[in-house]
Coordinates of C-alpha atoms in Angstrom, one line a residue:
M1 CA 146.6 46.8 122.5
S2 CA 150.5 44.9 122.3
T3 CA 151.9 42.5 124.3
M4 CA 152.7 42.5 128.5
R5 CA 155.6 44.7 128.9
I6 CA 157.8 45.9 132.2
G7 CA 159.3 49.3 131.9
G8 CA 160.2 52.1 135.2
L9 CA 163.4 49.7 136.4
A10 CA 165.6 52.1 135.6
S11 CA 164.6 55.6 135.8
G12 CA 161.7 54.6 139.0
M13 CA 158.7 56.1 136.3
D14 CA 155.6 54.1 135.6
I15 CA 155.9 54.1 131.6
D16 CA 153.3 51.4 131.4
S17 CA 150.7 54.3 132.1
I18 CA 152.4 56.9 130.8
V19 CA 151.8 54.9 127.5
E20 CA 148.7 54.4 128.5
K21 CA 148.1 57.7 128.8
L22 CA 149.8 58.9 125.7
M23 CA 147.1 56.2 123.7
V24 CA 144.9 57.4 124.5
A25 CA 145.0 60.3 122.6
E26 CA 146.3 58.4 119.7
R27 CA 143.1 56.4 119.9
M28 CA 140.9 59.8 119.5
P29 CA 140.6 59.8 115.5
M30 CA 139.6 55.6 116.2
D31 CA 136.8 56.7 118.8
K32 CA 135.4 58.8 116.9
L33 CA 135.5 56.0 114.3
E34 CA 134.1 53.7 116.7
Q35 CA 130.9 55.9 117.6
Q36 CA 130.3 56.8 114.0
K37 CA 130.1 53.0 113.8
Q38 CA 127.6 53.0 116.8
I39 CA 125.1 55.6 114.9
Y40 CA 125.4 54.1 111.8
E41 CA 124.1 50.5 113.7
W42 CA 121.7 52.4 115.6
Q43 CA 120.1 54.0 112.7
R44 CA 119.7 50.9 111.1
D45 CA 118.3 49.1 113.8
A46 CA 115.7 52.8 114.2
Y47 CA 114.5 51.8 110.7
R48 CA 114.3 48.0 110.3
D49 CA 112.3 48.0 113.6
V50 CA 109.8 51.4 111.5
N51 CA 110.0 48.1 108.8
K52 CA 108.8 45.1 111.1
K53 CA 106.2 48.4 112.3
M54 CA 104.8 48.6 109.1
T55 CA 104.5 45.0 108.7
T56 CA 102.7 44.4 112.0
L57 CA 100.0 47.1 110.1
D58 CA 100.0 45.6 106.4
T59 CA 99.7 42.1 108.1
Y60 CA 96.1 43.8 110.3
I61 CA 94.5 45.1 107.7
A62 CA 95.2 41.5 105.2
D63 CA 94.1 39.5 108.0
N64 CA 91.2 41.9 109.5
F65 CA 90.0 43.6 106.1
I66 CA 91.8 41.4 102.7
L67 CA 91.1 38.2 103.5
K68 CA 88.0 38.8 105.4
S69 CA 85.3 40.4 104.1
L70 CA 84.7 43.8 106.3
N71 CA 80.7 43.3 104.9
T72 CA 79.7 41.4 108.1
K73 CA 75.4 39.7 107.5
T74 CA 73.6 38.3 109.7
A75 CA 71.0 35.5 108.3
T76 CA 67.8 34.6 108.9
S77 CA 66.0 31.3 108.8
S78 CA 62.2 31.1 109.0
N79 CA 62.1 27.7 110.9
S80 CA 65.7 26.5 112.0
D81 CA 64.7 23.5 113.2
L82 CA 64.1 22.6 109.0
V83 CA 66.9 25.1 107.5
S84 CA 69.7 26.9 109.2
A85 CA 71.7 29.6 107.7
V86 CA 74.9 31.6 107.8
A87 CA 75.1 34.6 105.4
T88 CA 78.8 35.6 103.9
G89 CA 79.5 39.0 103.2
S90 CA 78.1 37.8 99.3
A91 CA 75.2 36.8 100.8
S92 CA 71.9 39.3 99.3
G93 CA 68.2 38.8 98.5
S94 CA 66.4 35.9 100.4
L95 CA 66.2 32.6 99.8
S96 CA 63.3 30.0 99.7
I97 CA 64.1 26.2 100.3
E98 CA 60.5 25.3 99.4
K99 CA 60.9 21.5 100.2
V100 CA 63.5 19.2 101.2
S101 CA 62.8 15.3 99.7
K102 CA 66.1 13.4 100.7
L103 CA 68.8 14.6 103.2
A104 CA 71.9 13.1 102.3
E105 CA 73.2 10.4 103.5
A106 CA 76.5 8.3 104.1
A107 CA 77.1 4.7 102.7
R108 CA 77.0 1.9 105.0
G109 CA 77.7 -1.7 105.5
I110 CA 75.9 -3.7 108.4
G111 CA 77.6 -7.4 108.6
N112 CA 75.8 -10.2 109.5
K113 CA 76.3 -11.7 113.0
V114 CA 79.4 -14.3 113.4
D115 CA 79.1 -16.6 116.6
G116 CA 82.6 -16.6 119.0
V117 CA 84.3 -14.2 117.5
T118 CA 85.7 -11.0 120.3
G119 CA 87.6 -8.3 119.3
D120 CA 90.4 -10.4 120.8
T121 CA 90.5 -12.8 118.1
K122 CA 93.7 -13.4 115.1
L123 CA 92.2 -12.6 111.7
S124 CA 94.4 -15.6 111.2
S125 CA 92.0 -18.1 113.4
L126 CA 89.1 -17.3 110.5
F127 CA 91.1 -18.8 107.9
G128 CA 91.6 -22.4 107.9
S129 CA 95.2 -21.7 107.8
A130 CA 97.8 -18.5 108.2
K131 CA 99.0 -18.7 105.1
D132 CA 95.3 -18.2 103.5
M133 CA 95.3 -14.9 105.0
P134 CA 95.3 -12.0 102.7
Q135 CA 98.1 -9.4 104.6
E136 CA 97.8 -6.8 102.8
F137 CA 93.7 -5.0 101.6
T138 CA 92.8 -1.5 99.8
L139 CA 90.0 0.5 100.9
Q140 CA 88.6 4.5 99.3
A141 CA 85.6 6.2 99.5
I142 CA 84.0 9.3 98.4
N143 CA 85.9 12.2 99.3
T144 CA 83.3 15.8 100.6
Q145 CA 83.1 16.8 96.8
G146 CA 81.8 13.3 96.0
K147 CA 84.5 12.1 93.9
M148 CA 86.8 8.7 95.0
G149 CA 89.4 9.5 96.9
E150 CA 93.0 7.9 97.2
I151 CA 93.0 4.3 97.4
V152 CA 94.1 3.5 100.9
S153 CA 96.3 -0.3 101.5
I154 CA 96.9 -1.6 104.7
R155 CA 98.7 -4.5 106.0
I156 CA 98.4 -7.2 108.9
D157 CA 99.9 -10.2 109.6
E158 CA 98.7 -14.0 111.2
K159 CA 99.0 -12.0 114.8
T160 CA 96.0 -8.9 114.0
T161 CA 93.4 -9.2 116.2
V162 CA 89.7 -7.9 115.7
S163 CA 89.9 -4.5 117.1
E164 CA 94.0 -3.7 115.5
F165 CA 91.8 -4.6 112.7
I166 CA 89.1 -2.0 113.0
N167 CA 91.9 0.5 114.3
K168 CA 94.0 -0.5 111.7
I169 CA 91.0 0.9 109.1
N170 CA 89.9 3.8 111.2
G171 CA 93.8 4.6 111.6
S172 CA 94.0 6.0 108.1
N173 CA 92.6 7.6 105.6
A174 CA 90.7 5.5 103.6
G175 CA 87.9 8.0 105.0
V176 CA 85.4 5.2 106.7
T177 CA 84.9 4.1 109.7
A178 CA 84.8 0.8 110.8
L179 CA 82.3 -0.7 114.0
F180 CA 83.3 -4.2 115.5
E181 CA 80.2 -4.9 118.4
N182 CA 78.9 -7.8 119.5
G183 CA 80.0 -9.9 116.5
Q184 CA 78.5 -7.7 113.7
L185 CA 81.0 -5.5 111.5
S186 CA 79.9 -2.1 110.5
I187 CA 81.4 0.0 107.9
T188 CA 80.7 4.0 106.8
A189 CA 81.7 6.4 104.6
K190 CA 82.8 9.5 106.4
N191 CA 81.2 11.9 103.9
T192 CA 77.6 11.5 102.9
G193 CA 75.9 11.4 99.6
Q194 CA 76.7 9.6 96.2
A195 CA 80.1 9.0 93.9
V196 CA 79.8 11.3 91.6
E197 CA 80.6 10.5 87.7
E198 CA 84.1 11.4 86.4
D199 CA 85.4 11.8 83.9
G200 CA 82.4 10.0 81.5
K201 CA 82.2 7.1 83.7
T202 CA 79.4 5.7 85.7
P203 CA 79.0 6.4 89.6
T204 CA 80.6 3.4 91.4
D205 CA 79.3 2.7 95.5
A206 CA 80.7 5.2 97.5
M207 CA 83.6 2.7 99.1
I208 CA 85.0 0.5 97.0
T209 CA 87.8 -2.7 98.2
D210 CA 89.4 -4.5 96.7
G211 CA 89.6 -8.5 96.4
N212 CA 91.4 -9.4 99.6
G213 CA 89.4 -6.7 101.2
K214 CA 86.5 -8.6 100.1
L215 CA 87.2 -11.4 101.9
L216 CA 88.5 -10.5 104.6
F217 CA 85.2 -8.9 105.7
E218 CA 83.4 -12.2 104.8
K219 CA 85.0 -13.9 107.3
L220 CA 83.5 -11.3 109.4
G221 CA 80.1 -11.7 108.4
L222 CA 80.1 -8.5 106.0
N223 CA 79.2 -10.3 102.4
N224 CA 79.2 -6.5 101.1
L225 CA 81.0 -3.6 101.6
V226 CA 77.7 -1.6 100.7
T227 CA 74.5 -2.6 102.1
K228 CA 73.1 0.7 101.9
P229 CA 74.5 2.8 99.7
G230 CA 74.6 6.7 100.2
Q231 CA 71.8 9.1 98.8
N232 CA 72.4 12.5 98.4
A233 CA 70.0 15.1 99.5
E234 CA 67.4 16.6 97.8
F235 CA 65.4 20.0 97.6
Q236 CA 64.2 22.8 96.2
V237 CA 65.8 26.1 96.1
N238 CA 63.7 29.5 94.7
G239 CA 61.6 26.8 92.3
I240 CA 64.9 25.4 91.7
L241 CA 64.6 21.3 91.8
T242 CA 68.3 20.3 93.0
E243 CA 70.6 17.9 94.7
R244 CA 74.0 18.4 97.0
T245 CA 75.8 14.8 98.2
T246 CA 75.9 17.1 101.9
N247 CA 73.2 18.5 104.1
A248 CA 75.8 21.1 104.8
F249 CA 77.0 24.3 101.5
S250 CA 76.9 27.3 100.3
I251 CA 74.7 29.3 98.0
N252 CA 74.0 32.5 96.5
G253 CA 76.1 33.6 99.4
Y254 CA 74.1 31.9 102.5
N255 CA 76.0 28.2 104.8
I256 CA 72.8 26.5 104.4
T257 CA 72.5 23.6 106.6
L258 CA 69.6 20.9 106.0
K259 CA 68.2 19.7 109.3
A260 CA 65.1 17.4 108.0
E261 CA 62.6 15.9 105.5
F262 CA 59.3 18.8 104.8
S263 CA 57.1 19.6 101.7
E264 CA 55.4 22.6 103.1
P265 CA 55.5 25.6 104.5
S266 CA 58.5 27.2 102.6
V267 CA 61.7 28.5 104.4
T268 CA 62.8 30.7 104.1
M269 CA 66.0 32.7 104.7
T270 CA 66.7 36.2 104.7
S271 CA 70.5 38.4 104.9
S272 CA 71.2 41.8 107.3
T273 CA 74.2 44.0 107.9
N274 CA 75.6 43.8 111.2
V275 CA 75.9 47.0 110.9
D276 CA 77.5 47.4 114.7
E277 CA 80.1 44.7 113.9
I278 CA 81.5 47.0 111.0
M279 CA 81.4 49.8 113.5
T280 CA 83.6 48.3 115.5
K281 CA 86.1 47.2 113.6
V282 CA 86.3 50.2 110.9
K283 CA 86.8 52.1 114.7
E284 CA 89.8 49.3 115.9
F285 CA 91.4 50.2 112.8
V286 CA 91.5 53.9 113.4
A287 CA 92.6 53.7 116.4
T288 CA 95.6 50.9 115.4
Y289 CA 96.4 53.2 112.4
N290 CA 96.4 56.3 114.6
G291 CA 98.4 54.3 117.2
F292 CA 100.9 53.3 114.1
I293 CA 101.0 57.3 112.7
T294 CA 102.0 58.5 116.0
D295 CA 104.2 56.3 116.2
L296 CA 106.5 57.3 113.7
I297 CA 105.4 61.0 113.5
A298 CA 107.3 61.1 117.7
Q299 CA 110.7 59.5 116.2
T300 CA 111.2 62.4 113.1
K301 CA 110.0 64.9 115.9
Q302 CA 112.5 64.0 118.4
P303 CA 115.3 66.1 119.8
K304 CA 118.8 65.7 118.6
Y305 CA 121.4 65.9 121.6
R306 CA 124.5 66.4 119.9
D307 CA 126.5 66.6 123.4
Y308 CA 125.6 62.8 123.9
Q309 CA 127.8 61.0 121.9
P310 CA 127.6 56.4 121.9
L311 CA 129.8 56.3 124.8
T312 CA 133.3 54.1 124.4
E313 CA 134.8 51.1 126.2
L314 CA 137.0 53.1 128.5
Q315 CA 134.5 55.6 129.0
K316 CA 131.8 53.1 129.9
K317 CA 134.4 51.9 132.4
E318 CA 134.2 55.2 134.6
M319 CA 130.5 54.6 134.8
D320 CA 128.2 52.9 136.5
T321 CA 125.4 50.7 135.0
K322 CA 122.9 53.8 134.8
D323 CA 124.2 56.3 134.2
I324 CA 124.6 54.4 130.9
E325 CA 121.7 53.6 130.0
N326 CA 120.9 57.6 130.4
W327 CA 123.2 58.7 128.5
E328 CA 122.5 55.8 125.7
T329 CA 119.2 57.1 125.6
R330 CA 119.7 60.8 125.0
A331 CA 123.0 59.4 122.4
K332 CA 119.7 57.3 120.4
S333 CA 117.5 60.3 120.8
G334 CA 116.3 62.1 117.4
L335 CA 118.1 59.4 115.1
L336 CA 115.4 58.8 112.6
R337 CA 114.6 63.1 113.8
N338 CA 112.8 64.9 110.0
D339 CA 113.7 61.8 108.1
S340 CA 112.6 62.4 104.1
I341 CA 111.7 59.3 104.1
I342 CA 109.1 58.5 106.9
T343 CA 107.7 62.2 106.2
S344 CA 107.1 62.0 102.7
G345 CA 106.0 58.5 103.4
L346 CA 103.3 60.0 105.8
S347 CA 102.8 63.2 103.8
S348 CA 101.9 60.2 101.2
L349 CA 99.4 58.6 103.5
R350 CA 97.8 61.7 104.2
G351 CA 97.1 62.6 101.6
L352 CA 95.6 58.9 100.6
V353 CA 92.5 60.2 102.8
Y354 CA 91.6 62.9 100.6
Q355 CA 91.1 60.8 97.8
T356 CA 88.3 60.2 95.7
N357 CA 86.9 56.6 94.4
H358 CA 84.6 56.8 90.9
A359 CA 84.7 53.2 91.2
V360 CA 81.8 53.4 93.8
T361 CA 79.2 51.9 93.2
N362 CA 76.7 54.3 95.0
Q363 CA 79.3 58.3 94.2
K364 CA 77.2 59.8 97.3
Y365 CA 80.1 57.7 98.8
N366 CA 82.8 58.1 96.6
A367 CA 85.4 59.5 99.7
L368 CA 86.0 58.9 103.1
Y369 CA 85.0 62.1 104.0
T370 CA 81.3 61.3 103.2
I371 CA 81.2 58.4 105.4
G372 CA 82.3 60.4 108.1
I373 CA 86.2 59.4 108.6
G374 CA 88.9 62.0 107.6
T375 CA 92.3 63.2 109.2
S376 CA 92.2 64.9 112.4
K377 CA 92.4 69.4 112.8
D378 CA 95.6 69.6 114.2
Y379 CA 97.9 69.4 111.5
N380 CA 100.9 68.2 113.9
S381 CA 98.6 65.4 114.4
G382 CA 100.7 64.3 111.1
G383 CA 97.5 62.5 109.7
T384 CA 96.1 60.5 112.3
L385 CA 92.0 59.7 111.9
E386 CA 88.5 60.9 113.2
I387 CA 85.5 59.0 112.6
D388 CA 82.0 60.9 113.3
E389 CA 80.3 57.8 114.4
T390 CA 76.7 59.8 113.5
K391 CA 77.7 59.7 109.8
L392 CA 79.5 56.7 109.1
R393 CA 76.5 54.3 111.1
K394 CA 73.8 56.7 108.5
A395 CA 76.0 55.3 105.6
L396 CA 76.4 52.2 106.6
E397 CA 73.1 51.8 106.9
E398 CA 72.1 53.9 104.1
D399 CA 74.5 51.6 101.4
P400 CA 77.0 48.8 103.5
D401 CA 78.1 48.0 100.7
A402 CA 78.8 51.2 98.6
V403 CA 81.3 52.3 102.2
V404 CA 83.1 48.4 102.3
Q405 CA 83.4 49.2 98.3
L406 CA 85.5 52.1 99.1
L407 CA 87.5 50.4 101.9
T408 CA 88.7 47.8 100.9
M409 CA 87.4 47.0 96.9
S410 CA 90.1 45.8 94.8
G411 CA 90.6 48.0 92.1
E412 CA 93.1 49.3 90.2
K413 CA 95.4 51.4 90.6
S414 CA 95.0 53.5 87.2
A415 CA 91.9 52.7 85.9
S416 CA 89.6 54.4 83.3
V417 CA 86.4 56.2 85.2
T418 CA 83.6 58.1 84.8
K419 CA 83.3 60.7 87.4
V420 CA 80.6 62.3 89.0
D421 CA 80.1 64.7 86.4
G422 CA 79.4 62.3 83.5
S423 CA 83.1 62.8 82.2
T424 CA 85.4 59.8 82.0
G425 CA 89.2 59.9 83.2
T426 CA 92.3 57.6 84.8
G427 CA 92.1 57.5 88.4
D428 CA 92.9 54.9 91.3
T429 CA 90.0 53.0 91.8
R430 CA 91.5 50.6 94.6
G431 CA 90.0 50.8 97.8
F432 CA 91.7 53.1 100.5
M433 CA 92.8 49.8 103.3
R434 CA 94.2 48.6 99.8
K435 CA 96.0 52.0 99.3
I436 CA 97.2 52.5 102.2
R437 CA 99.3 48.6 102.0
D438 CA 101.1 49.6 98.8
E439 CA 102.3 53.3 100.6
L440 CA 103.6 51.0 102.7
D441 CA 105.4 49.1 100.4
V442 CA 106.7 51.8 98.7
I443 CA 108.0 52.7 101.8
E444 CA 109.9 49.6 103.2
K445 CA 111.2 49.5 100.1
K446 CA 112.8 52.7 100.5
I447 CA 114.1 52.1 103.9
D448 CA 115.4 48.2 102.8
E449 CA 117.5 50.3 100.2
R450 CA 118.8 52.6 103.0
A451 CA 119.0 50.0 106.1
G452 CA 118.6 46.5 104.8
R453 CA 117.0 43.7 105.6
G454 CA 119.0 40.8 107.9
S455 CA 119.6 38.7 105.4
M456 CA 121.3 40.9 103.1
A457 CA 125.0 42.2 102.8
E458 CA 126.5 45.7 103.3
T459 CA 127.5 46.0 100.3
Q460 CA 123.4 45.7 99.2
Y461 CA 122.2 49.0 101.3
T462 CA 123.6 52.6 101.8
L463 CA 123.6 52.5 105.7
G464 CA 126.0 49.0 105.0
K465 CA 128.1 50.9 102.9
Y466 CA 129.0 53.3 105.3
L467 CA 129.4 50.7 107.8
K468 CA 131.6 48.3 105.5
N469 CA 134.0 51.4 105.5
V470 CA 133.7 52.5 108.8
N471 CA 134.9 48.6 109.6
S472 CA 137.6 49.0 106.9
R473 CA 138.7 52.1 108.6
L474 CA 139.1 50.9 111.7
D475 CA 140.7 47.8 111.3
D476 CA 143.3 50.1 109.2
W477 CA 143.9 52.5 112.8
K478 CA 144.2 49.1 114.9
T479 CA 147.1 47.9 112.8
K480 CA 148.5 52.3 113.0
L481 CA 147.6 52.5 117.1
V482 CA 149.8 48.5 117.4
S483 CA 152.5 50.5 115.5
I484 CA 152.8 53.9 117.2
E485 CA 152.8 51.5 120.8
D486 CA 155.6 49.7 119.8
R487 CA 156.7 53.0 118.9
Y488 CA 156.6 54.7 122.6
W489 CA 157.6 51.2 123.9
K490 CA 161.0 51.2 121.9
Q491 CA 161.7 55.0 122.7
F492 CA 160.8 54.1 126.7
T493 CA 162.9 51.0 126.2
A494 CA 166.8 53.0 124.4
M495 CA 165.3 55.8 128.0
E496 CA 165.8 52.7 130.2
T497 CA 168.9 51.5 128.6
M498 CA 170.5 55.2 129.0
I499 CA 169.8 55.3 132.0
N500 CA 170.7 52.5 133.8
K501 CA 174.6 52.6 131.1
A502 CA 174.0 55.8 133.4
N503 CA 173.6 54.5 136.2
S504 CA 176.5 52.1 136.2
Q505 CA 178.8 54.7 134.4
S506 CA 178.0 56.5 137.9
A507 CA 178.6 53.6 140.2
S508 CA 182.2 52.4 138.4
L509 CA 183.4 56.6 139.0
S510 CA 182.1 56.2 142.2
N511 CA 184.1 53.2 143.1
M512 CA 187.3 54.8 141.5
F513 CA 187.4 58.0 143.4
Y514 CA 186.1 56.4 147.2
S515 CA 187.7 53.0 147.7

């Protein structure tokens, strides 16, 4: 612990070895502190690992059941060559497209052929002087909503060729596509339809340029940027005449794509719930949830090997790698055994399964057991779920919306509800999976209070405070052990000095008597 010393020259004793062994005994209180520190660190990491698993489960639920609709539906079109449809989870009833008088088309400008001009022709050569050629121009076109997009500025110079000019337009965010082929220039809006009225102003052309752009396009034979205006799709749906700027749009939960003009017969879209897909999603959720619950239960029931304390550095030096691994496996076992945060959290999660949701429109399916989902009959499983597939399928076929509500509806934690018997009260109207997410959040916050997060200071969580205290005591012990070792060396040095002095006196006496 201190600088290297050499002793035993007078006594012949291995002073270094003696001091080292004495210090092993002196270090015992410090070793216990270091072992306690290691246990705190292992516990902290074990808690944080639980939080990571909860975050993974929460993200899985959000991605697959909250952000996406569980109620997947399939749409059928009576004539998909004329109109195709995709049903979203909100699709309901049928939708009839009686006729399509116009399909949406993009605005386009087609110029006259300019003889002698190719892609390699420099734009400046089309002007009397390079000084007369504009160095910058603007373009603007409609966006997907039919409103005029941002005005985009495009710069060129006297070295810019026609091909480079076209590439600059196509590489910009102007919302147009340009083409120069066989001496002709064509510019087409990327989005279909007419420009819609904005702020009470009369709609303009779907593509606009400034004076500089007009001058440049005229040199390439395009005297008017728009020679064929864009048009909206015009059609009749469920007896109502309407229009859209595109041929693909959403209406009544259906994503519709108009493919051709027609007048009769009408095209009808219907939707049906994809029961098999919902069954698959629910089974996947149950398997994922059960894996999470089983993992946590296993951690709370891990055996605790009290004889296997964390190894000190000195102990590790006397063991091989495999033995160290085996020892630490047992030393880490049971870190979260019977942990109150996890066991109470598991109990709360298990309790959610038995709750009734009176906000479900069909009260026949207002609890998980009514749709065939319940906890395992083995109480030691900790609340893993089991599915009665026959019962779940029957519920989905009879009222899929009620099943989806029971599992995923937003609702409120404490809302006014009317029960089946007609009485009123308050209850949790959130779907089962939303309740799980809320309970995971509660457990996670409790673990944060105890084990913190990587971004938190030690003083912000319980185990961090313990570690801070242990580290402070370790620092004190390190200083103390240095003093103790120095004291031992001083004592042995004094002994060596006395022995050396005695040896000198003995030698002197010897010389006096035998000289």
